[in-house]
Every structure is written in C-alpha cells, then in structure tokens.
PDB file of C-alpha atoms in Angstrom:
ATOM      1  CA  UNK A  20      35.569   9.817  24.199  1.00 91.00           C
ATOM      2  CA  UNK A  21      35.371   8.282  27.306  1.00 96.00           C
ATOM      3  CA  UNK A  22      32.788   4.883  28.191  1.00 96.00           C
ATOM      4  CA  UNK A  23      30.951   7.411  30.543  1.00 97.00           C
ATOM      5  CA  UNK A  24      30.651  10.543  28.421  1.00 97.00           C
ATOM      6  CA  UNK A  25      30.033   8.354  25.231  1.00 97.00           C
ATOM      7  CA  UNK A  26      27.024   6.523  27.074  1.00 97.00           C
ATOM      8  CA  UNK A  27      25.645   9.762  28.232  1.00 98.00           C
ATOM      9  CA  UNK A  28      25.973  11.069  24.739  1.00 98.00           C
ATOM     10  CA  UNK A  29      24.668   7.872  23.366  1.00 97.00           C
ATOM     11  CA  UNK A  30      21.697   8.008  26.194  1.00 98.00           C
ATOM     12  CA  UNK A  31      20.534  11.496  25.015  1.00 98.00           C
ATOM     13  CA  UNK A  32      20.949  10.519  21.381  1.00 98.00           C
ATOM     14  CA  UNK A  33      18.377   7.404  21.839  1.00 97.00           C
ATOM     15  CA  UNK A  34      15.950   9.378  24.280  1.00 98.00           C
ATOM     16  CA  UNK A  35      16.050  12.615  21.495  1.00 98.00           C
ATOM     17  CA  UNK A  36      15.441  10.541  18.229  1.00 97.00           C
ATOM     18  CA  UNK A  37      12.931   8.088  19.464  1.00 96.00           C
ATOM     19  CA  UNK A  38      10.911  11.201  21.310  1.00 97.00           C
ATOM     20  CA  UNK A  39      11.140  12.735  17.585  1.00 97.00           C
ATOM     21  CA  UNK A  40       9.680   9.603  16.086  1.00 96.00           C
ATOM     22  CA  UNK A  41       7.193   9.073  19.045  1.00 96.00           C
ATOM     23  CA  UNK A  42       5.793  12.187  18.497  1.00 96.00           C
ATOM     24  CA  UNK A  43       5.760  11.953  14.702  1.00 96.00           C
ATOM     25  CA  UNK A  44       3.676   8.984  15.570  1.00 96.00           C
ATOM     26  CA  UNK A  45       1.238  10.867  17.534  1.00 96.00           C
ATOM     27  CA  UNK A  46       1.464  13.749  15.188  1.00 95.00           C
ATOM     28  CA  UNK A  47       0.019  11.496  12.287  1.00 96.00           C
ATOM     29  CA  UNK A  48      -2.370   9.988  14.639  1.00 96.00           C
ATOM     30  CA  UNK A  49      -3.927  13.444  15.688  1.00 96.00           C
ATOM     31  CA  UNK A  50      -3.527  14.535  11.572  1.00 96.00           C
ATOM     32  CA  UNK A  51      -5.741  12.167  10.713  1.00 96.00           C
ATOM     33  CA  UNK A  52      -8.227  13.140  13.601  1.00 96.00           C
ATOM     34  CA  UNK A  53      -7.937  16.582  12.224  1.00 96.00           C
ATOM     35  CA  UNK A  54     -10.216  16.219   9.395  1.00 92.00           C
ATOM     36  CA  UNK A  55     -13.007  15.458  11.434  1.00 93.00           C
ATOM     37  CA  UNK A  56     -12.047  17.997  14.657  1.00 95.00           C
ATOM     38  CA  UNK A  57      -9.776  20.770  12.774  1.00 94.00           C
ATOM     39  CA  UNK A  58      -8.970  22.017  16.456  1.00 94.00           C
ATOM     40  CA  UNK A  59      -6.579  19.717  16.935  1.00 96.00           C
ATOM     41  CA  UNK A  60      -4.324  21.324  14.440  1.00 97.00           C
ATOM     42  CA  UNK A  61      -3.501  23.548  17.306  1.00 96.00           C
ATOM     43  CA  UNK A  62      -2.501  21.049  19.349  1.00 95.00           C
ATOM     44  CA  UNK A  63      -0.032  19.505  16.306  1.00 96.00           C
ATOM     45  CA  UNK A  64       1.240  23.481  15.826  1.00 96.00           C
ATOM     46  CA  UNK A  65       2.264  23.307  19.799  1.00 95.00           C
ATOM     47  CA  UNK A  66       4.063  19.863  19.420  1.00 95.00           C
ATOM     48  CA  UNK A  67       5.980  21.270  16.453  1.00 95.00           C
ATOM     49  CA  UNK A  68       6.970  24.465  18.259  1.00 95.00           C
ATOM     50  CA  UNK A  69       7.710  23.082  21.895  1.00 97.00           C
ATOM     51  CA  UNK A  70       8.657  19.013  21.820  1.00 97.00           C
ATOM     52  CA  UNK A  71       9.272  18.612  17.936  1.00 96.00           C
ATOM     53  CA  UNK A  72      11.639  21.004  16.761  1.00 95.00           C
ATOM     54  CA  UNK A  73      13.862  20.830  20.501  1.00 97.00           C
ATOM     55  CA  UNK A  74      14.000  16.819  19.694  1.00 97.00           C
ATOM     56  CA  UNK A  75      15.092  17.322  16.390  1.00 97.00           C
ATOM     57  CA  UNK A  76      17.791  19.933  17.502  1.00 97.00           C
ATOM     58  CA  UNK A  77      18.853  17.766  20.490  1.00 98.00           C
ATOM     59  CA  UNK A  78      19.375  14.623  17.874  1.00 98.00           C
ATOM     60  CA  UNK A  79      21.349  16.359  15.143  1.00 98.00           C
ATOM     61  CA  UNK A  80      23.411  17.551  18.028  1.00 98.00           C
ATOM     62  CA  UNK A  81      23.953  14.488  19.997  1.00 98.00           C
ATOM     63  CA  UNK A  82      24.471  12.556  16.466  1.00 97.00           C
ATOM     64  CA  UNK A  83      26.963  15.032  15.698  1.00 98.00           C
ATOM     65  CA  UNK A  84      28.836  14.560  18.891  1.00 98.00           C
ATOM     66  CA  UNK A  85      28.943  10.821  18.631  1.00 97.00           C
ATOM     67  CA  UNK A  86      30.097  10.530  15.191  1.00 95.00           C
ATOM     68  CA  UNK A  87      33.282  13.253  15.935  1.00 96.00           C
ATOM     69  CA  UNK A  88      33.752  11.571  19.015  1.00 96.00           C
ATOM     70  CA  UNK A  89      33.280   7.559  19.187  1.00 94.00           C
ATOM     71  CA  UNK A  90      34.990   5.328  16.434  1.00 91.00           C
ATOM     72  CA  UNK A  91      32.120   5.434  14.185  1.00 91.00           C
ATOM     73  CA  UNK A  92      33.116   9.161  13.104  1.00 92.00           C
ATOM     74  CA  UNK A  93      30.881  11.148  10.918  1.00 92.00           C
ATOM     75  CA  UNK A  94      32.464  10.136   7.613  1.00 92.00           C
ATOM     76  CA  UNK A  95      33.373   6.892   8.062  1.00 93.00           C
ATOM     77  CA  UNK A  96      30.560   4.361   8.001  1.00 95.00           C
ATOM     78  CA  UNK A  97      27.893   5.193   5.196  1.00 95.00           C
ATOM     79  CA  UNK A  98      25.296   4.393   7.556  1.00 95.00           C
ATOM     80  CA  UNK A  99      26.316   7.189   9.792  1.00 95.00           C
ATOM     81  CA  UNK A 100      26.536   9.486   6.935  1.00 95.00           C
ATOM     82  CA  UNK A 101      22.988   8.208   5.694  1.00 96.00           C
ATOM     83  CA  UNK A 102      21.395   9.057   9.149  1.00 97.00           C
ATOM     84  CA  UNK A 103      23.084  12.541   9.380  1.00 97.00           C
ATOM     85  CA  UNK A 104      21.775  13.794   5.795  1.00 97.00           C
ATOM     86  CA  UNK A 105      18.355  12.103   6.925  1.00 97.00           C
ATOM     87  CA  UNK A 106      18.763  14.194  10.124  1.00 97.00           C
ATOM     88  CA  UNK A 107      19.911  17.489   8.288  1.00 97.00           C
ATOM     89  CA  UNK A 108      16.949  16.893   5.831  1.00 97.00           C
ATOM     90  CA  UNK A 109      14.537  15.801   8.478  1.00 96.00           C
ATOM     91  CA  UNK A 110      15.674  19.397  10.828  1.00 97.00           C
ATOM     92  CA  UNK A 111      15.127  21.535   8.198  1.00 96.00           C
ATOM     93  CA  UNK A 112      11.893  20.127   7.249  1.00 95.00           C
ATOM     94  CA  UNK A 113      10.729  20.181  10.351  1.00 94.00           C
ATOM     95  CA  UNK A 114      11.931  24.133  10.522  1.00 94.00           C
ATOM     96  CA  UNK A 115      11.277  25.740   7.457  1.00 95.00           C
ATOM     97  CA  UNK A 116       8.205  23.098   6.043  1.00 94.00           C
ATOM     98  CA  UNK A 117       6.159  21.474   8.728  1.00 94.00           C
ATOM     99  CA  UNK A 118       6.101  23.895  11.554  1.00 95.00           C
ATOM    100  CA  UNK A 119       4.904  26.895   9.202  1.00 96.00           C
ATOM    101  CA  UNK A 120       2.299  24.388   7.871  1.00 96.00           C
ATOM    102  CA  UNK A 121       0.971  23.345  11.185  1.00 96.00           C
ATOM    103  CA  UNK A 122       0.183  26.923  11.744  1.00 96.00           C
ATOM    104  CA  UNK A 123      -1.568  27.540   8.653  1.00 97.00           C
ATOM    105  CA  UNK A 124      -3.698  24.001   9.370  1.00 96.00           C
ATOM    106  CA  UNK A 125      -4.174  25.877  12.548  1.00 96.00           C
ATOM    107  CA  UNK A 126      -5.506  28.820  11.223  1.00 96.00           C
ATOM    108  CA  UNK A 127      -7.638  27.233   8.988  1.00 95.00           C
ATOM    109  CA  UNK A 128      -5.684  27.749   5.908  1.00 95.00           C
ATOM    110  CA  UNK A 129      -7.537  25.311   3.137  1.00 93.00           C
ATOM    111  CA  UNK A 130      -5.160  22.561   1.857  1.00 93.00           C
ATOM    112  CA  UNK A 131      -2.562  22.716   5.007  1.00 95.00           C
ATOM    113  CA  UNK A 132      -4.137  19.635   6.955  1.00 95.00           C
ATOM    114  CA  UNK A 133      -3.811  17.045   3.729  1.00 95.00           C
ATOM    115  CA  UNK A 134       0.077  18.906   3.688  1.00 95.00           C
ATOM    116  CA  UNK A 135       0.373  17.956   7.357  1.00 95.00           C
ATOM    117  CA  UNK A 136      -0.952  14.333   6.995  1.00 96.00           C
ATOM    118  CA  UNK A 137       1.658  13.977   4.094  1.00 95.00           C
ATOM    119  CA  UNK A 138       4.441  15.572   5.996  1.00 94.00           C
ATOM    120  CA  UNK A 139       3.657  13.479   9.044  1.00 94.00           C
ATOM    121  CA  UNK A 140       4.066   9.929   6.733  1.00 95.00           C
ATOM    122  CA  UNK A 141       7.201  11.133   5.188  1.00 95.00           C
ATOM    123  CA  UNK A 142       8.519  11.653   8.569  1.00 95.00           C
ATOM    124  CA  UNK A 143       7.516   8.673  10.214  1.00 95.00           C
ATOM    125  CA  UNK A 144       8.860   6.705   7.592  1.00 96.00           C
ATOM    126  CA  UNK A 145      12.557   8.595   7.461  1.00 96.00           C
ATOM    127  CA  UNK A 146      12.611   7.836  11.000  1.00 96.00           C
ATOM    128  CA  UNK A 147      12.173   4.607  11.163  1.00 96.00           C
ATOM    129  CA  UNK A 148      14.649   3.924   8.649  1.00 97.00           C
ATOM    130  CA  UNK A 149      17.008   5.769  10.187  1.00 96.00           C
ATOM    131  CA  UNK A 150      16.125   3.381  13.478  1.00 95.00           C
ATOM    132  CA  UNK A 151      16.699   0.250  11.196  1.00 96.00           C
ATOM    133  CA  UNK A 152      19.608   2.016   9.795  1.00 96.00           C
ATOM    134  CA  UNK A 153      21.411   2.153  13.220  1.00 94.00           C
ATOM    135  CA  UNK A 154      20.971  -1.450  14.172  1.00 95.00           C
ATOM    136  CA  UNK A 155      22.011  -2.932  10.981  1.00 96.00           C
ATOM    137  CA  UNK A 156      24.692  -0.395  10.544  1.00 95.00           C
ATOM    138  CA  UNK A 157      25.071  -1.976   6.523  1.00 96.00           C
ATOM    139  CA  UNK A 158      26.941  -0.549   3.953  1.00 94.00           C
ATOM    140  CA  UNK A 159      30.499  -0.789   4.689  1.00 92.00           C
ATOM    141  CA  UNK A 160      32.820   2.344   4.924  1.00 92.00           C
ATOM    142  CA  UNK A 161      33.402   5.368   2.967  1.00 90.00           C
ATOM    143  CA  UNK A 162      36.123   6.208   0.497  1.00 83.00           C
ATOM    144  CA  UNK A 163      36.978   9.140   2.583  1.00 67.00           C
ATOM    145  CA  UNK A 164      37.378   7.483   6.361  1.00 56.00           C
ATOM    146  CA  UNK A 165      37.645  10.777   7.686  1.00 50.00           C
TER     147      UNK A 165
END
C-alpha cells in the first residue's frame, strides 16, 4: 500500500475506533444516569443504532484493510490478530447483544438497564485494551506469518 493510501486508511482506522470507544464512554456515563431518568435509554438505543454500530463497522473494515495491506498483515503479529478477534467479538456484540438490549431498556423492559450498564463496562474495557494493544504492539509473531 502506498504512504498516502495507508495514512488515509490508518486516519479512518484511528478516527472509527476511538469514536467507538468515545461513545462507549458516554454510553456508560448516560447508563448509569439511566437508573435515575430511564428516558435516557432512548437516547443510548439511538447511539447504538446511528453512531455505534457504523463505528464499529467502519473499524473492522479499516482494520481489515490495514492488516491485508501494510506489513503488519492480519496474521502476522499476535497483536493484530488479538485486536481483530476483539473487533469481531466486539461487532457482533454490539449487533446481535447490545443494540437489541438498548431497545428493550428503552421500552422499559425490567432487567435491560443493569444488562446495558454491564455491556457498556465490558466494552469500555475491550477497547481500551485494544488501544494499549496497538501502541505496545507485544507479543511477537505468529507461527503462521501469513
């Protein structure tokens, strides 16, 4: 890949993942607000649908393109296979688990917010070790180098 087209890559990659954790942040902030002012559940169920699940999309993506096409490859570096299982993990989570939840919170649906808060500290927390992950870069290569 090219300097140009990998920095562009690499631009969106950054921008994507730390909007994802950003508003992981502010979804834990407003999920513990939610107790108090169950409301704001709908506001959580709209960041899931329209800014969380397009960030998560647009970082798989743009992780995906960077490892196949800078030096780092997918299979290569265990850190780079670390953060894309995090990510695969992370994007269906956020698909299948947390987005139906936030609806349910936001319908009213007894038990969803205390799901919500939990999902929201397991997220936070695979995020930023995937952020630590990718400036450390430990773990030496893979047996497979592919």
């Amino acid at each position: 890949m090219k300097p140009r087209a990998r920095k562009t890559w690499l631009a969106l990659h950054v921008i994507s993942s730390v909007g994802w954790l950003g508003v992981t942040l502010a979804n834990l902030v407003l999920a513990s607000a939610a107790f108090g002012a169950p409301h704001l559940y709908r506001a959580m169920a709209l960041l899931g649908d329209l800014v969380v699940l397009p960030l998560a999309l647009t970082a798989l993506a743009t992780g995906v393109v960077l490892g196949l096409g800078t030096r780092w490859g997918l299979l290569k570096h265990r850190w780079v296979l670390a953060k894309f299982a995090l990510t695969l993990v992370a994007v269906a989570a956020t698909t299948f688990s947390l987005r139906p939840e936030l609806h349910a919170a936001a319908r009213g649906v007894a038990g969803a917010g205390t799901s919500v808060l939990a999902a929201s500290c397991v997220s936070l927390a695979i995020y930023v070790f995937s952020t630590a992950v990718s400036v450390f870069k430990p773990w030496g290569r893979t047996r497979r180098r592919a």
